[in-house]
């Protein structure tokens, strides 16, 4: 019990040191002294951060796609298209490095759509631009990462 309290205190007071000691204990197969409670929480958080990264990239991609498709500001097209290409490249890499993210694509896209649409509407609706309430194009990975919807 004292070991657990001491480790929890280290986890709360010096996260870097806690990670280093935890790794050293696992490498030494000293499982009796590993702070599994916090280790499990951190591993779960890593998984959530992978999904959050995908959602953030999709949100940015969708916001810039919406602007490029529906906002008639030719001086901005190049910047929006550059952002679209960059987000697509980053998403492709993320999916390559974490293929299981493909399983949560639809949910991530839906969450990202809600956020992107709200952001773009807030910025451009007052300037007279209209946006659909649903994504009007294919939502599958291949389509989202390769099609120039504005052509």
C-alpha positions as semicolon CSV with decimal commas, in nm:
position;residue;x (nm);y (nm);z (nm)
1;X;0,000;0,000;0,000
2;X;0,280;0,243;0,089
3;X;0,452;0,166;-0,245
4;X;0,131;0,251;-0,434
5;X;0,088;0,578;-0,244
6;X;0,452;0,670;-0,302
7;X;0,424;0,595;-0,676
8;X;0,101;0,789;-0,707
9;X;0,270;1,079;-0,539
10;X;0,558;1,057;-0,787
11;X;0,307;1,037;-1,074
12;X;0,143;1,356;-0,953
13;X;0,459;1,543;-0,861
14;X;0,705;1,452;-1,140
15;X;0,545;1,289;-1,440
16;X;0,869;1,259;-1,639
17;X;1,047;1,082;-1,354
18;X;0,743;0,858;-1,306
19;X;0,758;0,755;-1,674
20;X;1,131;0,685;-1,656
21;X;1,096;0,475;-1,342
22;X;0,796;0,290;-1,481
23;X;0,984;0,200;-1,800
24;X;1,287;0,089;-1,597
25;X;1,067;-0,135;-1,379
26;X;0,895;-0,290;-1,681
27;X;1,228;-0,354;-1,855
28;X;1,359;-0,516;-1,537
29;X;1,036;-0,720;-1,519
30;X;0,978;-0,574;-1,170
31;X;0,602;-0,590;-1,215
32;X;0,529;-0,594;-0,844
33;X;0,638;-0,229;-0,821
34;X;0,481;-0,091;-1,139
35;X;0,210;0,171;-1,087
36;X;-0,040;-0,010;-1,310
37;X;-0,336;0,211;-1,224
38;X;-0,173;0,523;-1,365
39;X;0,004;0,331;-1,642
40;X;-0,332;0,203;-1,769
41;X;-0,476;0,556;-1,759
42;X;-0,181;0,688;-1,960
43;X;-0,207;0,415;-2,221
44;X;-0,579;0,484;-2,259
45;X;-0,500;0,855;-2,294
46;X;-0,252;0,776;-2,572
47;X;-0,524;0,597;-2,764
48;X;-0,763;0,887;-2,716
49;X;-0,498;1,133;-2,833
50;X;-0,448;0,935;-3,156
51;X;-0,820;0,961;-3,229
52;X;-0,825;1,328;-3,126
53;X;-0,538;1,402;-3,364
54;X;-0,736;1,247;-3,651
55;X;-1,044;1,449;-3,556
56;X;-0,844;1,773;-3,537
57;X;-0,692;1,711;-3,880
58;X;-1,033;1,625;-4,026
59;X;-1,185;1,937;-3,873
60;X;-0,920;2,156;-4,036
61;X;-0,955;1,968;-4,366
62;X;-1,333;2,004;-4,369
63;X;-1,324;2,372;-4,272
64;X;-1,089;2,450;-4,559
65;X;-1,285;2,233;-4,801
66;X;-1,601;2,421;-4,706
67;X;-1,430;2,753;-4,760
68;X;-1,280;2,645;-5,092
69;X;-1,609;2,504;-5,222
70;X;-1,858;2,764;-5,094
71;X;-1,670;3,089;-5,032
72;X;-1,605;3,290;-5,348
73;X;-1,278;3,457;-5,248
74;X;-1,028;3,368;-5,525
75;X;-0,742;3,543;-5,346
76;X;-0,776;3,284;-5,066
77;X;-0,806;2,973;-5,285
78;X;-0,432;2,900;-5,294
79;X;-0,395;2,918;-4,915
80;X;-0,700;2,700;-4,857
81;X;-0,580;2,445;-5,112
82;X;-0,236;2,435;-4,949
83;X;-0,398;2,364;-4,613
84;X;-0,619;2,096;-4,769
85;X;-0,314;1,923;-4,920
86;X;-0,119;1,946;-4,592
87;X;-0,403;1,803;-4,383
88;X;-0,456;1,523;-4,631
89;X;-0,086;1,430;-4,618
90;X;-0,090;1,432;-4,238
91;X;-0,406;1,222;-4,224
92;X;-0,259;0,970;-4,470
93;X;0,050;0,939;-4,248
94;X;-0,160;0,907;-3,935
95;X;-0,366;0,629;-4,092
96;X;-0,051;0,456;-4,218
97;X;0,108;0,465;-3,872
98;X;-0,214;0,379;-3,688
99;X;-0,430;0,172;-3,925
100;X;-0,690;0,098;-3,656
101;X;-0,799;0,463;-3,681
102;X;-0,979;0,365;-4,000
103;X;-1,234;0,186;-3,783
104;X;-1,338;0,516;-3,622
105;X;-1,331;0,719;-3,947
106;X;-1,708;0,773;-3,970
107;X;-1,747;0,887;-3,609
108;X;-1,439;1,109;-3,632
109;X;-1,561;1,262;-3,957
110;X;-1,905;1,333;-3,809
111;X;-1,755;1,502;-3,502
112;X;-1,513;1,700;-3,718
113;X;-1,794;1,804;-3,952
114;X;-1,998;1,946;-3,664
115;X;-1,702;2,154;-3,544
116;X;-1,582;2,264;-3,889
117;X;-1,929;2,366;-4,004
118;X;-1,984;2,571;-3,690
119;X;-1,650;2,748;-3,727
120;X;-1,697;2,829;-4,095
121;X;-2,058;2,941;-4,046
122;X;-1,950;3,170;-3,762
123;X;-1,687;3,329;-3,984
124;X;-1,861;3,350;-4,321
125;X;-2,240;3,341;-4,275
126;X;-2,244;3,704;-4,165
127;X;-2,074;3,784;-4,498
128;X;-2,366;3,624;-4,685
129;X;-2,220;3,280;-4,756
130;X;-2,441;2,974;-4,716
131;X;-2,328;2,624;-4,620
132;X;-2,514;2,292;-4,631
133;X;-2,597;2,126;-4,301
134;X;-2,460;1,794;-4,425
135;X;-2,150;1,705;-4,625
136;X;-2,265;1,683;-4,987
137;X;-1,989;1,453;-5,116
138;X;-1,844;1,108;-5,052
139;X;-1,727;1,055;-4,694
140;X;-1,512;0,747;-4,740
141;X;-1,139;0,775;-4,673
142;X;-1,034;0,749;-5,037
143;X;-1,271;1,023;-5,149
144;X;-1,196;1,260;-4,862
145;X;-0,823;1,232;-4,910
146;X;-0,806;1,253;-5,289
147;X;-1,094;1,438;-5,450
148;X;-1,080;1,810;-5,530
149;X;-1,451;1,878;-5,475
150;X;-1,437;2,231;-5,614
151;X;-1,325;2,133;-5,966
